[in-house]
Coordinates of C-alpha atoms in Angstrom, one line a residue:
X733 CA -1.1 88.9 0.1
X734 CA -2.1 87.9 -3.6
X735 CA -5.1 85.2 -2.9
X736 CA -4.5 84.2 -7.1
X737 CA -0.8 82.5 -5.9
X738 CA -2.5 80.9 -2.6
X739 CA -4.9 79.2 -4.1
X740 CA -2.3 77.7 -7.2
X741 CA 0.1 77.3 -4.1
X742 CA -2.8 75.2 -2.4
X743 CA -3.4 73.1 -5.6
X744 CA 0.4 72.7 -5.8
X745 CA 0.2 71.1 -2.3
X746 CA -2.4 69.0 -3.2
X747 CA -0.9 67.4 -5.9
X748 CA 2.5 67.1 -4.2
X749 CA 0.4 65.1 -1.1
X750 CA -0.9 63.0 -3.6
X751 CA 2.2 61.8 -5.6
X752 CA 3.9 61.2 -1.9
X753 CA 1.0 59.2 -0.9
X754 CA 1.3 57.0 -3.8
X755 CA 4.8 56.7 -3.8
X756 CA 4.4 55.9 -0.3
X757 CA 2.3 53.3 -1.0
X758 CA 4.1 51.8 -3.8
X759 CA 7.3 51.6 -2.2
X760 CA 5.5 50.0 0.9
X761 CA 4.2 47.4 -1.2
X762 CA 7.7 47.4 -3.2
X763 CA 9.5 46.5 0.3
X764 CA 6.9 43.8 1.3
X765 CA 7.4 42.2 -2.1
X766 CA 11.2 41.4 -0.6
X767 CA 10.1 40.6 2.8
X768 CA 9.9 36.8 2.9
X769 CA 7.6 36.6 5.9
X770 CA 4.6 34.2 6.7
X771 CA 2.7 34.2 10.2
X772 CA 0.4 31.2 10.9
X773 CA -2.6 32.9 12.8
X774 CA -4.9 30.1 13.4
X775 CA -5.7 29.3 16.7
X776 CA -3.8 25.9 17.0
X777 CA -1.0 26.9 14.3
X778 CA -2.8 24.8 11.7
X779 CA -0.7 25.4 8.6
X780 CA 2.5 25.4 10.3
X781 CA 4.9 22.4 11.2
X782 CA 4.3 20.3 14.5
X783 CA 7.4 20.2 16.7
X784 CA 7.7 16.7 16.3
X785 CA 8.5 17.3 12.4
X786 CA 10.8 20.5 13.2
X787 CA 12.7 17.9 15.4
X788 CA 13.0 15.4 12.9
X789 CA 14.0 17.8 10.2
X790 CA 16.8 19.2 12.0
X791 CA 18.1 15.3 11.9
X792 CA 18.5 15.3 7.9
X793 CA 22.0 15.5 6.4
X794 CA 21.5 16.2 2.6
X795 CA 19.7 18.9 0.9
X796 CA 16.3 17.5 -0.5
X797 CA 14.4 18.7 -3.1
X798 CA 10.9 18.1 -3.5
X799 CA 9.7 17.8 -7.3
X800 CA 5.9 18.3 -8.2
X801 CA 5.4 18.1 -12.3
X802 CA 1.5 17.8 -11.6
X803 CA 0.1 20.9 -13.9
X804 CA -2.1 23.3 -11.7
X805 CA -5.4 24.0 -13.7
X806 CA -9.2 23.3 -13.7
X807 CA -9.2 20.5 -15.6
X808 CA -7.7 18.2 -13.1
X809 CA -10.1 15.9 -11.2
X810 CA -11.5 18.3 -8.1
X811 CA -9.9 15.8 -5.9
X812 CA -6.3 16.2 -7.3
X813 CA -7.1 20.3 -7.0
X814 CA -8.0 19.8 -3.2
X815 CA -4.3 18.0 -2.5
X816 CA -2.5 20.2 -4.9
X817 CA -3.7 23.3 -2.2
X818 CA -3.5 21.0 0.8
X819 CA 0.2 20.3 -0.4
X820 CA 1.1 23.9 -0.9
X821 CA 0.5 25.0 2.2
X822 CA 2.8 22.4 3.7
X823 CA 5.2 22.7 1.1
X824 CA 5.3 26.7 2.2
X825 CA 6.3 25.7 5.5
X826 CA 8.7 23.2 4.4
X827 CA 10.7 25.8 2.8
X828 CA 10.3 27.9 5.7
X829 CA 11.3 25.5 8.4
X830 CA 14.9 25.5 10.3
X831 CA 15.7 22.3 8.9
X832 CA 19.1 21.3 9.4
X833 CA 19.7 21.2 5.3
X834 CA 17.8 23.1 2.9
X835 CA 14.6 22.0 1.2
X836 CA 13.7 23.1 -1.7
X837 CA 10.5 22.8 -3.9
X838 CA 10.1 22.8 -7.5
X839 CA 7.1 23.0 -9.7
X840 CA 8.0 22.1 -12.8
X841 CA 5.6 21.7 -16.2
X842 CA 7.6 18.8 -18.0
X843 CA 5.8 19.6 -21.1
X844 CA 7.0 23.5 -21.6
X845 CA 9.2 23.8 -24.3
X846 CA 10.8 27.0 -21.9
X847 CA 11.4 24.7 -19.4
X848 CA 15.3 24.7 -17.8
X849 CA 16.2 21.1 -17.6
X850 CA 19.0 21.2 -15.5
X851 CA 16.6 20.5 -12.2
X852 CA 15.3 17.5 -14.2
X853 CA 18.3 16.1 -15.7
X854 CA 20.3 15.8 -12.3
X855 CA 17.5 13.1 -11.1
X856 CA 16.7 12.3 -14.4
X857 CA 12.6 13.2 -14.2
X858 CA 11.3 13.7 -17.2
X859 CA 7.6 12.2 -16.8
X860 CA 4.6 14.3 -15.9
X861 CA 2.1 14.1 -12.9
X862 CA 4.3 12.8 -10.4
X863 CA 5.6 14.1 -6.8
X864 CA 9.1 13.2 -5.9
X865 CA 11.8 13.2 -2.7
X866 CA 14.6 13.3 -3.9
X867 CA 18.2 14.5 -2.8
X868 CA 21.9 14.9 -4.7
X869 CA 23.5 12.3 -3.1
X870 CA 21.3 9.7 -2.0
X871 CA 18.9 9.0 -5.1
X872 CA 14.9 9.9 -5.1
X873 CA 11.7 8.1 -4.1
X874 CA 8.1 8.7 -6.2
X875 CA 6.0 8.7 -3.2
X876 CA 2.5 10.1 -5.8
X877 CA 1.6 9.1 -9.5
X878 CA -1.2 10.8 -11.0
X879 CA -2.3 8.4 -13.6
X880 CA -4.9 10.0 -16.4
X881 CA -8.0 8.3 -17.5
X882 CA -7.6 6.6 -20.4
X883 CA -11.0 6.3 -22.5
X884 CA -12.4 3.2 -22.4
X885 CA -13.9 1.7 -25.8
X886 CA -17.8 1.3 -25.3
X887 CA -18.2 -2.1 -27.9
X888 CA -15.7 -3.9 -25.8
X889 CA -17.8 -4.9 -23.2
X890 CA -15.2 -6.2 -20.9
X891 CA -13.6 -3.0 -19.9
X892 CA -14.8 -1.2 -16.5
X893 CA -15.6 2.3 -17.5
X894 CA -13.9 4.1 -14.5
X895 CA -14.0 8.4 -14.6
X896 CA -11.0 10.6 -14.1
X897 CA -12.3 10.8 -9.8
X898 CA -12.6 7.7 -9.4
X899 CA -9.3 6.8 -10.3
X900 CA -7.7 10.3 -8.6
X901 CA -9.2 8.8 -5.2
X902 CA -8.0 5.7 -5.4
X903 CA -4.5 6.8 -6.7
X904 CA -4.7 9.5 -3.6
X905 CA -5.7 6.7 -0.9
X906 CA -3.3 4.7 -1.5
X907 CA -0.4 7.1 -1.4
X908 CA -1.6 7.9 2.4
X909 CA -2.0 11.7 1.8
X910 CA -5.3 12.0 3.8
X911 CA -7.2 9.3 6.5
X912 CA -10.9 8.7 7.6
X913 CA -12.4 7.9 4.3
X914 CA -16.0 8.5 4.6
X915 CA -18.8 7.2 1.9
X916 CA -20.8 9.7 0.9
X917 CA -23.8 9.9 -1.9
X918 CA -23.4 7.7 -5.0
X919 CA -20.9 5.7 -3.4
X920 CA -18.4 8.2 -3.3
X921 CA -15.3 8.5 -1.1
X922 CA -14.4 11.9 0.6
X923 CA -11.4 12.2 2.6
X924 CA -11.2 13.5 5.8
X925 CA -7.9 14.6 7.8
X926 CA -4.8 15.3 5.5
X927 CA -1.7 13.7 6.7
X928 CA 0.6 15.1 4.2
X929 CA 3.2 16.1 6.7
X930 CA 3.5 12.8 8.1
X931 CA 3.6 11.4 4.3
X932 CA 6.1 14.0 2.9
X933 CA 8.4 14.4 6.8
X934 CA 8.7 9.9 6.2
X935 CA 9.7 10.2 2.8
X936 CA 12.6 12.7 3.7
X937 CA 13.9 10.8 6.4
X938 CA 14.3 7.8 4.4
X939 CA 16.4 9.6 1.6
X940 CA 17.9 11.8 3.7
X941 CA 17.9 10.9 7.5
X942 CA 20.9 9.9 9.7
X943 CA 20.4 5.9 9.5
X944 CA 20.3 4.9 6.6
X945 CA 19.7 1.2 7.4
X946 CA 17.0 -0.5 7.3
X947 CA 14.8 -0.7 11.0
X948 CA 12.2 -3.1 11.3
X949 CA 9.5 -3.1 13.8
X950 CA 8.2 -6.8 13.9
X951 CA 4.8 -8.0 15.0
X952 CA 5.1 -11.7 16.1
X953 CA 2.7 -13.4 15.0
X954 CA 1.3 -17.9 15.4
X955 CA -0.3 -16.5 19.1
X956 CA -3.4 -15.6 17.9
X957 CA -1.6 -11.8 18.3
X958 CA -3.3 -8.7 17.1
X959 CA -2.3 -7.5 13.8
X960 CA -0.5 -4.2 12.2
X961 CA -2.5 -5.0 9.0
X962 CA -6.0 -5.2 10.3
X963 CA -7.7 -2.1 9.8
X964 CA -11.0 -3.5 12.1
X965 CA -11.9 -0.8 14.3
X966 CA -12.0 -2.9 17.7
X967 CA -8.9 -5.5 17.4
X968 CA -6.7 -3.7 14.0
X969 CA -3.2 -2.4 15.1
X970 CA -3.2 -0.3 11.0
X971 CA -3.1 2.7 13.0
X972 CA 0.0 1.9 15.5
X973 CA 1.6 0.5 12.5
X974 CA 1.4 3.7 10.7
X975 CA 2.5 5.6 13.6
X976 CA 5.4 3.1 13.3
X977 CA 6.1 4.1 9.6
X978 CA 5.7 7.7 10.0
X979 CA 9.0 7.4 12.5
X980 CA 10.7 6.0 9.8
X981 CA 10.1 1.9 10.9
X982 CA 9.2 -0.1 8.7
X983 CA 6.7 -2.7 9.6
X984 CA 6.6 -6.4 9.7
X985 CA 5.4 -9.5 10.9
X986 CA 7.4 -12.6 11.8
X987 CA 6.7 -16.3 12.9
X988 CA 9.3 -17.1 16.2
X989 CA 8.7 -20.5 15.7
X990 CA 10.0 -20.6 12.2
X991 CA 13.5 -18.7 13.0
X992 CA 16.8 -19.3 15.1
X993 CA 17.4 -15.3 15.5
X994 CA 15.6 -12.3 14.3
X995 CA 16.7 -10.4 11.6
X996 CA 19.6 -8.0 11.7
X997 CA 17.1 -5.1 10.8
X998 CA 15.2 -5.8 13.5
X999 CA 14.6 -2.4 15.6
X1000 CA 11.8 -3.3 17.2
X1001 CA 10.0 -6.7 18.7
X1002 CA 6.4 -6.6 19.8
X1003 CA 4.1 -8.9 20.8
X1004 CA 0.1 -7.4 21.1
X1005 CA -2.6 -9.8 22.5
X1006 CA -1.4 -13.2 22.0
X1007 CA -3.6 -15.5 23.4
X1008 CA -1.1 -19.0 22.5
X1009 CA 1.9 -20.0 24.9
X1010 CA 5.2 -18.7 23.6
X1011 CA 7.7 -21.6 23.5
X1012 CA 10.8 -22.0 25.2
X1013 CA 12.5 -21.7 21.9
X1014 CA 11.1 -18.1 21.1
X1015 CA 11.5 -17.1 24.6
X1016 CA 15.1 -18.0 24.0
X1017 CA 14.9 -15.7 20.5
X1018 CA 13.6 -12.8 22.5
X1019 CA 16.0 -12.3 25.5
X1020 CA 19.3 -12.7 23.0
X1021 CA 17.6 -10.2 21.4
X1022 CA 17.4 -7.8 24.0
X1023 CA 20.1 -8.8 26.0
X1024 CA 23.2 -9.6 23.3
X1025 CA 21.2 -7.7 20.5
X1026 CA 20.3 -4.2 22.4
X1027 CA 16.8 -5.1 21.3
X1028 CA 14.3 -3.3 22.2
X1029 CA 10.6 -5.3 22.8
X1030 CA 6.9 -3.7 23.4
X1031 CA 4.7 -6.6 24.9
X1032 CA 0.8 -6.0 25.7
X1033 CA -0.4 -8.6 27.5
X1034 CA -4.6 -8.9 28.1
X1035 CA -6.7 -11.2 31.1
X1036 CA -6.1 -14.9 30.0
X1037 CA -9.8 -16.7 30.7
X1038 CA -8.1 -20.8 30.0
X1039 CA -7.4 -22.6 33.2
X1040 CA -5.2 -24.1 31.3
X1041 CA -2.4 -21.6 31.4
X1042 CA -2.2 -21.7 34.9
X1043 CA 1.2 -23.7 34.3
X1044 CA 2.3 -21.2 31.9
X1045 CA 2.0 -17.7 33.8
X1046 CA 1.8 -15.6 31.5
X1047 CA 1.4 -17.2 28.6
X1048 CA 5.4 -18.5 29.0
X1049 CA 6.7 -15.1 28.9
X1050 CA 7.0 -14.9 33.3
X1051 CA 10.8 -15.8 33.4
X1052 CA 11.8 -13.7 31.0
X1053 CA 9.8 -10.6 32.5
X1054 CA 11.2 -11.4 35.8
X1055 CA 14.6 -11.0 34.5
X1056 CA 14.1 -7.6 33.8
X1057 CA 12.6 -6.8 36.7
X1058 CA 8.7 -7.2 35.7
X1059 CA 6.1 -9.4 37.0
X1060 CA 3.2 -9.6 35.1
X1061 CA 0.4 -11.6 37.0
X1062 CA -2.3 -13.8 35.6
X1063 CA -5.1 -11.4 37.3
X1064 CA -7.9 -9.2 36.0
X1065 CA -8.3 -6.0 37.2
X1066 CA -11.4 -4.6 38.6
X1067 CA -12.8 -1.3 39.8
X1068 CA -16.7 -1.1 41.0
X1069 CA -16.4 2.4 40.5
X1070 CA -18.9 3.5 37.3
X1071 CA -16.9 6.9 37.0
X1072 CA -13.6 5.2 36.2
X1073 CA -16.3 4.4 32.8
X1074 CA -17.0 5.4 29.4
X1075 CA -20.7 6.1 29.6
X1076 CA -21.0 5.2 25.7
X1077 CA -17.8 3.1 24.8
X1078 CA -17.8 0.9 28.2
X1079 CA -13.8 2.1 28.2
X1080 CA -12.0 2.0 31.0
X1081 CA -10.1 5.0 32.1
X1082 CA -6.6 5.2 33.2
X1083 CA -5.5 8.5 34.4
X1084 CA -3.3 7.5 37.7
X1085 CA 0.2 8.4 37.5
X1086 CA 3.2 8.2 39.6
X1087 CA 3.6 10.7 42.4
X1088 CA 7.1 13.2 42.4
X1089 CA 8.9 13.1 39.4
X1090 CA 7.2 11.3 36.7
X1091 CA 9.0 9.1 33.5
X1092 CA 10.0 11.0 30.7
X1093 CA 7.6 8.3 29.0
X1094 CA 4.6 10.1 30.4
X1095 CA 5.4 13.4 32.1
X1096 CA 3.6 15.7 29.5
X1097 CA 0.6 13.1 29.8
X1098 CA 0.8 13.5 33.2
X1099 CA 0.9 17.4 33.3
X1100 CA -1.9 17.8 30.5
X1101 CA -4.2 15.5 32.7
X1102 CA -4.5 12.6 29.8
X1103 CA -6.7 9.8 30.3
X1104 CA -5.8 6.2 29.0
X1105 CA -8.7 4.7 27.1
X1106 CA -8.5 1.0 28.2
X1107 CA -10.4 -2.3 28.1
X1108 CA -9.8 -5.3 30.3
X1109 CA -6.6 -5.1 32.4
X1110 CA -3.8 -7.1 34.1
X1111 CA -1.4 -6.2 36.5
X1112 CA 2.4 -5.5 35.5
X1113 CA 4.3 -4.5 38.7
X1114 CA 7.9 -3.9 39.3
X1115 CA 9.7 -7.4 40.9
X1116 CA 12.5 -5.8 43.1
X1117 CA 14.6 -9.0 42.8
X1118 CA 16.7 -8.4 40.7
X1119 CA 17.3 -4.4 40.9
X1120 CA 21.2 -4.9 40.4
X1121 CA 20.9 -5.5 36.6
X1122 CA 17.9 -3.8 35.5
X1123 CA 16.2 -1.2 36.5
X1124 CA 12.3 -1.5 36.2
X1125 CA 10.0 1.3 36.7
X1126 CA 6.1 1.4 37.2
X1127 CA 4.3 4.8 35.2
X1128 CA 0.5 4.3 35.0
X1129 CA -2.6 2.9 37.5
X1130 CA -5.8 1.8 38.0
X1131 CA -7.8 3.7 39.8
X1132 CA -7.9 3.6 43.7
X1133 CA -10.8 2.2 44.0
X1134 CA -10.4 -1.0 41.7
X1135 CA -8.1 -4.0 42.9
X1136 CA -6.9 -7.1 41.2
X1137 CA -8.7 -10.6 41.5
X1138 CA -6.8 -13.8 41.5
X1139 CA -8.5 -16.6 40.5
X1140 CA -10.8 -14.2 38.7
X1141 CA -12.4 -17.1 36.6
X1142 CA -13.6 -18.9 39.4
X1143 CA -15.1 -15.7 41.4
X1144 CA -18.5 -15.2 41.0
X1145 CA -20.6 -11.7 42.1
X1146 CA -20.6 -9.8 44.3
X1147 CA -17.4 -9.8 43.7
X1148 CA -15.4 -9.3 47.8
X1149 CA -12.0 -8.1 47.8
X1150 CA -9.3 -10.9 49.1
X1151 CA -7.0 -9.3 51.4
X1152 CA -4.3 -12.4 51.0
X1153 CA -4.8 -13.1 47.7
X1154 CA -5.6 -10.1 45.7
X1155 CA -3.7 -6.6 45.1
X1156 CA -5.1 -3.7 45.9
X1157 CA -5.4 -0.4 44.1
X1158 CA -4.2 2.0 42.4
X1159 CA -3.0 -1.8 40.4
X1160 CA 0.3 -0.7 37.9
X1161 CA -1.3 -1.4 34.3
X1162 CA 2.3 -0.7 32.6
X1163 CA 5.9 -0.9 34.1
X1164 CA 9.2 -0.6 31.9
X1165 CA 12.7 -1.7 32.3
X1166 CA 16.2 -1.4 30.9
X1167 CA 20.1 -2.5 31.7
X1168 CA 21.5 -1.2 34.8
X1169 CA 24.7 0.7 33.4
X1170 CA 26.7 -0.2 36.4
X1171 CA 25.8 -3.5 35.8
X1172 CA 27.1 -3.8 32.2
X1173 CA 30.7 -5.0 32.1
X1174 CA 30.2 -7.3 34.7
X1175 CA 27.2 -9.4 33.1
X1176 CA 28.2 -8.6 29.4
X1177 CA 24.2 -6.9 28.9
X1178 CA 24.0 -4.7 25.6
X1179 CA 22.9 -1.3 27.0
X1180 CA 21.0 0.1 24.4
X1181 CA 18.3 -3.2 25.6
X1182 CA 14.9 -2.0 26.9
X1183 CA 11.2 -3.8 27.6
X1184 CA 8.3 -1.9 27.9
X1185 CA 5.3 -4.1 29.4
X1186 CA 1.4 -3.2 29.2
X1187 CA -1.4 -4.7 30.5
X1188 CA -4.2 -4.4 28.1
X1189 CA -3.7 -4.5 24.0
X1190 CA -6.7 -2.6 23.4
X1191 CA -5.1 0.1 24.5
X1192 CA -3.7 0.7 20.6
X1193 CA -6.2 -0.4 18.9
X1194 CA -7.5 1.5 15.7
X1195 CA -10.3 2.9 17.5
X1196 CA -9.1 3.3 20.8
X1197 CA -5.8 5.4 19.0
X1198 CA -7.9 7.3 16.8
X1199 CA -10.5 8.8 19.3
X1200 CA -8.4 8.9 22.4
X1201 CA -5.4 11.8 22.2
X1202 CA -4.1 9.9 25.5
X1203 CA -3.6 6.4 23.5
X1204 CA -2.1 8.4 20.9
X1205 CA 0.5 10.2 22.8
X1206 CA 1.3 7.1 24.4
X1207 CA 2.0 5.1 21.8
X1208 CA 4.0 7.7 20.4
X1209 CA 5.8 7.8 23.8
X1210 CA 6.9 4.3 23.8
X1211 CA 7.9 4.4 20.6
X1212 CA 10.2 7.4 20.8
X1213 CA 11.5 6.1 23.9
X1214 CA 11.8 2.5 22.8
X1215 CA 14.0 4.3 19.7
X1216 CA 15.9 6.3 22.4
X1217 CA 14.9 9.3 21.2
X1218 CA 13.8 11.1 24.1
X1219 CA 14.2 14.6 22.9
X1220 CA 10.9 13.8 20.7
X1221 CA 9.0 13.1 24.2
X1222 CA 9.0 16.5 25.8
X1223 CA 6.8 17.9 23.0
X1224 CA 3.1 18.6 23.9
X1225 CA 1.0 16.1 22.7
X1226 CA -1.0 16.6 19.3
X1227 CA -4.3 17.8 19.2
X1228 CA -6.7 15.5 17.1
X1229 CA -9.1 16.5 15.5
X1230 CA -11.8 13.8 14.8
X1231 CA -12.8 12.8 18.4
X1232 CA -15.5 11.1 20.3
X1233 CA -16.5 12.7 23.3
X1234 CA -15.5 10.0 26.2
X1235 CA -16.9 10.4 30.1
X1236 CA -18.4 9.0 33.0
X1237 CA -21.7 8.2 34.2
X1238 CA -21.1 11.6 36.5
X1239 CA -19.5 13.5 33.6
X1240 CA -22.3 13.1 31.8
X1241 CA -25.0 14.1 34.9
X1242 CA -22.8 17.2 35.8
X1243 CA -23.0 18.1 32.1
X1244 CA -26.5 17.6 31.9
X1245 CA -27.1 19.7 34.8
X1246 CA -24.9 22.6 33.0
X1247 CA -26.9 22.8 29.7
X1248 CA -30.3 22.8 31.5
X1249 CA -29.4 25.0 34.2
X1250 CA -29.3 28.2 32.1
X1251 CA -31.9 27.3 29.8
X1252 CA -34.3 26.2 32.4
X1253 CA -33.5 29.6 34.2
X1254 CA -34.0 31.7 31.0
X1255 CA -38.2 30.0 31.3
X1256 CA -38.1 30.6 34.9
X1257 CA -37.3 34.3 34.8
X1258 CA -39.7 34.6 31.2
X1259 CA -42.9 33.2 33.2
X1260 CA -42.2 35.8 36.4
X1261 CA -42.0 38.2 34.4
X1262 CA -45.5 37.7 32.7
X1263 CA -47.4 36.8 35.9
X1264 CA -45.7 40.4 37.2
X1265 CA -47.4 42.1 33.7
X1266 CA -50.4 40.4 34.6
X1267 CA -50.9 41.1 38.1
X1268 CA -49.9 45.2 37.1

C-alpha cells in the first residue's frame, strides 16, 4: 500500500467532510428562512392570542390591514420604542392567527422617496406617525397619533415647556394601549399591563365585524347609580365599561325620566347601585324594552338602609322582577362565619354554586373553583309564579352558614336567626331570566329578551374587577351571555396579572403555619446537631 496516496486520500476526506458540513448547514438555515413558523414557549402563552380574540376574529368579514408609518429608530421617545416592541409582537400573532379574513400589516416610512404608494393611495394615508385599521371596503379608523414636540420659544413666557415623553405618555394613555399607570420619581408615569390586543381586536371589529350598527350599553343614571365614567377605585364602574367597549359596546349613560323609549341603539340597559325609586314611568320604559324590544337589562341591586322604601320594595323595580320570574327582597345578607372574609379587604366571598349541571353563565367559574369578591348583599331568588313565560334560574350563593335578615335595620346584636321571617343559607346572591320559547306566540314576548339580576354592585367595581379574576370572568360572563354569545363563555377564564392576594382569617393562619413550619425545623435540626458536637 503507498502511505504517500493515504494520507492525500485522508486530507481529501477531510476537506470533502468539511464542504458537506457547511453546505449542510447552509442549506439548513436556507430551508428555515422559508419556514414560516413561530412557537410561543412561555409558560402562560404570553405573546400569543387569547381564545376570546381567536373567537372574535374568526367573526370579521373583510380583509383588514393594519398601517403603522411610525419610523423605528433611537431617536423616538423611549416610551414610543417600548409600544413599537410591545405592538410587534402582537402584530406577529395577528398575522399568524386563523382569522376568518386575512390581516395584514404594513410598516411603511411615508417619507422614503422608494416608497410604493399603492398601499397608501387606496386609503389615502399619507401622514407620518400614525397607526391605522383600516379595511377595502368599509373605510379606516386612526386609533394612535404620535404627535412630535414642537420647540417651545423660551422669551414667550406663556408657553408650557413640555419634552418629547411627556407628551409620548400622554398621547399613549389616552389611546388605551397599556393600564395601571403608576407615578414613579420626578413625577413620571410608567405604564404597567399592555392591553394592545384588546385596543387593536375593538378597532377591527368595528371596521370589520358582522354588525355594523351601532350597540349601546346604557348606564341609567338620576338614582344616585354608580357610574361607567368614575375611575374611583371603591364605587367607579371605568373598568366594566371598558370591558363593555372591548366587546365592541359602546358606552353610555341615559336619564329614564327624561325619555318615552330608549334609543334604537340600545343593546344593553343597566342599572348598578341606585339608591332613588325608579318611577312608574321608567319602569314602563324598561319592560317595553325587554319585552317588545328583545332588550336585554343587567340590574345590581345593593341593601337599602331608608325605612322609607319599605312601600317601594325594591326601590320600585319588584313588579317588574316578578314578571320575569325574580324576586329580589329588601334583606341584608349575613354570614357570622370570618372565613367566608377577606382578612385585608373585609370582602365577602362568594364561591357557592349550583349543584348538577351548572349555567353556561358560570360553569368554567364553577369548575376552576372562582371566588366572587363581594361587599354587602341582598337576596335575588327565583319566584316560581310565573314559570309559564319565563324561565328564571338561580347560579351563585352565600355561604351556608350566613342567612338573610328581614327587618335588618331594626335588628340589633347578637344578631338570632328568625326562623319565620328570615331565609336561610346558602341565600341566591344572583338569579337570571329569559322568555319561555313555548310561551312566545301566545303572549307576543320578543325572544331575544333577557334580565340578569345581582345582589351587590360592588361586585364590578374598579377594584373589586381588577384584583379579583372571579369578578372579572363574571362580568365578562354576563356580558357575553347578555349579547347571546355563548360560544365566548366556554373559554377558560383569563389569568391577571396584577393581583392582590385575597383570604380568610384561616387562610391566612394555615399559611402562616406553612412558612414557619420548615424554617422553624431547619433551627430545630441546626441546634441538635450542635448540642450532639458538643456532647462528642
Amino acid at each position: 500500500m503507498d502511505f504517500k496516496y493515504a494520507k492525500r486520500n485522508r486530507k481529501l476526506d477531510y476537506w470533502v467532510v468539511i464542504v458537506l458540513t457547511v453546505s449542510l448547514f447552509f442549506g439548513f438555515n436556507f430551508i428555515i428562512s422559508k419556514v414560516d413558523l413561530q412557537f410561543d414557549l412561555s409558560r402562560d402563552k404570553h405573546y400569543s392570542l387569547s381564545p376570546e380574540s381567536l373567537l372574535h376574529l374568526k367573526k370579521i368579514k373583510e380583509p383588514v390591514d393594519i398601517i403603522v408609518t411610525i419610523p423605528s429608530n433611537n431617536n423616538l421617545p423611549k416610551i414610543v420604542q417600548r409600544l413599537l416592541h410591545d405592538l410587534d409582537l402582537l402584530f406577529d400573532a395577528l398575522e399568524r392567527a386563523d382569522s376568518r379574513m386575512p390581516i395584514r400589516i404594513h410598516r411603511l416610512d411615508v417619507n422614503s422617496p422608494k416608497l410604493e404608494s399603492k398601499d397608501l393611495d387606496v386609503y389615502k394615508i399619507h401622514e407620518p406617525n400614525l397607526i391605522v385599521v383600516a379595511s377595502p371596503r368599509m373605510g379606516k379608523s386612526i386609533i394612535y397619533r404620535y404627535k412630535e414636540a414642537i420647540g417651545a420659544n423660551p422669551y414667550d413666557s406663556s408657553q408650557v415647556f413640555r419634552s418629547a415623553e411627556s407628551i409620548a405618555r400622554q398621547s399613549i394613555w389616552e389611546a388605551g394601549f397599556y393600564t395601571d399607570w403608576k407615578e414613579v420619581a420626578n413625577g413620571r408615569l410608567e405604564p404597567g399591563t399592555f392591553r394592545g390586543e384588546q385596543t387593536i381586536i375593538r378597532h377591527i371589529l368595528e371596521i370589520a365585524g358582522q354588525s355594523k350598527e351601532t350597540q349601546t350599553a346604557y348606564f341609567t343614571r338620576g338614582h344616585g347609580e354608580y357610574s361607567p365614567t368614575d375611575v374611583s377605585s371603591e364605587s367607579g364602574l371605568s373598568e366594566l365599561g371598558k370591558l363593555m367597549e372591548d366587546r365592541n359596546l359602546k358606552v353610555s349613560t341615559i336619564d329614564l325620566s327624561t325619555v318615552e323609549r330608549l334609543p334604537i341603539d340600545a343593546k344593553l340597559l343597566v342599572i348598578a347601585g341606585p339608591k332613588g325609586i325608579f318611577q312608574d314611568k321608567e319602569v314602563s320604559i324598561i319592560r317595553n324594552f325587554m319585552n317588545h324590544k328583545g332588550g336585554r337589562v343587567l340590574i345590581a341591586l345593593d341593601p337599602v338602609e331608608e325605612l322609607t322604601l319599605t312601600d317601594r320594595p325594591a326601590l320600585g323595580l319588584r313588579p317588574l322582577l316578578k314578571e320575569w320570574g325574580i324576586r329580589c327582597h329588601d334583606m341584608l345578607i349575613h354570614d357570622p362565619k370570618k372565613e367566608n372574609f377577606d382578612l385585608f379587604s373585609g370582602a365577602y366571598f362568594l364561591r357557592t354554586y349550583p349543584k348538577g349541571n351548572p349555567h353556561i353563565l358560570t360553569a368554567n367559574l364553577a369548575q376552576e373553583g372562582f371566588s366572587i369578591l363581594a361587599d354587602r348583599c341582598r337576596p335575588i331568588e327565583v319566584d316560581g309564579t310565573n314559570e309559564k313565560l319565563f324561565l328564571p334560574q338561580e347560579l351563585l350563593y352565600s355561604s351556608r352558614d350566613s342567612w338573610a335578615l328581614s327587618s335588618w335595620t331594626e335588628r340589633s346584636a347578637p344578631l338570632v336567626k328568625n326562623p319565620l321571617l328570615d331565609i336561610v343559607g346558602p341565600v341566591p346572591v344572583l338569579a337570571v331570566s329569559r322568555p319561555n320559547p313555548n310561551a312566545l306566540d301566545q303572549y307576543g314576548l320578543n325572544p331575544h329578551g333577557k334580565l340578569a339580576v345581582l345582589g351587590c354592585s360592588k361586585i364590578f367595581s374598579n377594584k373589586k374587577l381588577k384584583s379579583g379574576a372571579g369578578n372579572q370572568t363574571l362580568a365578562l360572563n354576563l356580558i357575553y351571555w347578555l349579547q347571546n354569545e355563548n360560544e365566548m363563555l366556554t373559554i377558560p377564564p383569563r389569568k391577571i396579572f396584577n393581583y392582590h392576594i385575597s383570604m380568610s382569617a384561616e387562610d391566612f393562619k394555615r399559611s402562616l403555619y406553612y412558612f414557619t413550619a420548615v424554617p422553624a425545623f431547619v433551627l430545630f435540626v441546626g441546634l441538635f446537631v450542635g448540642w450532639l458536637r458538643k456532647e462528642l
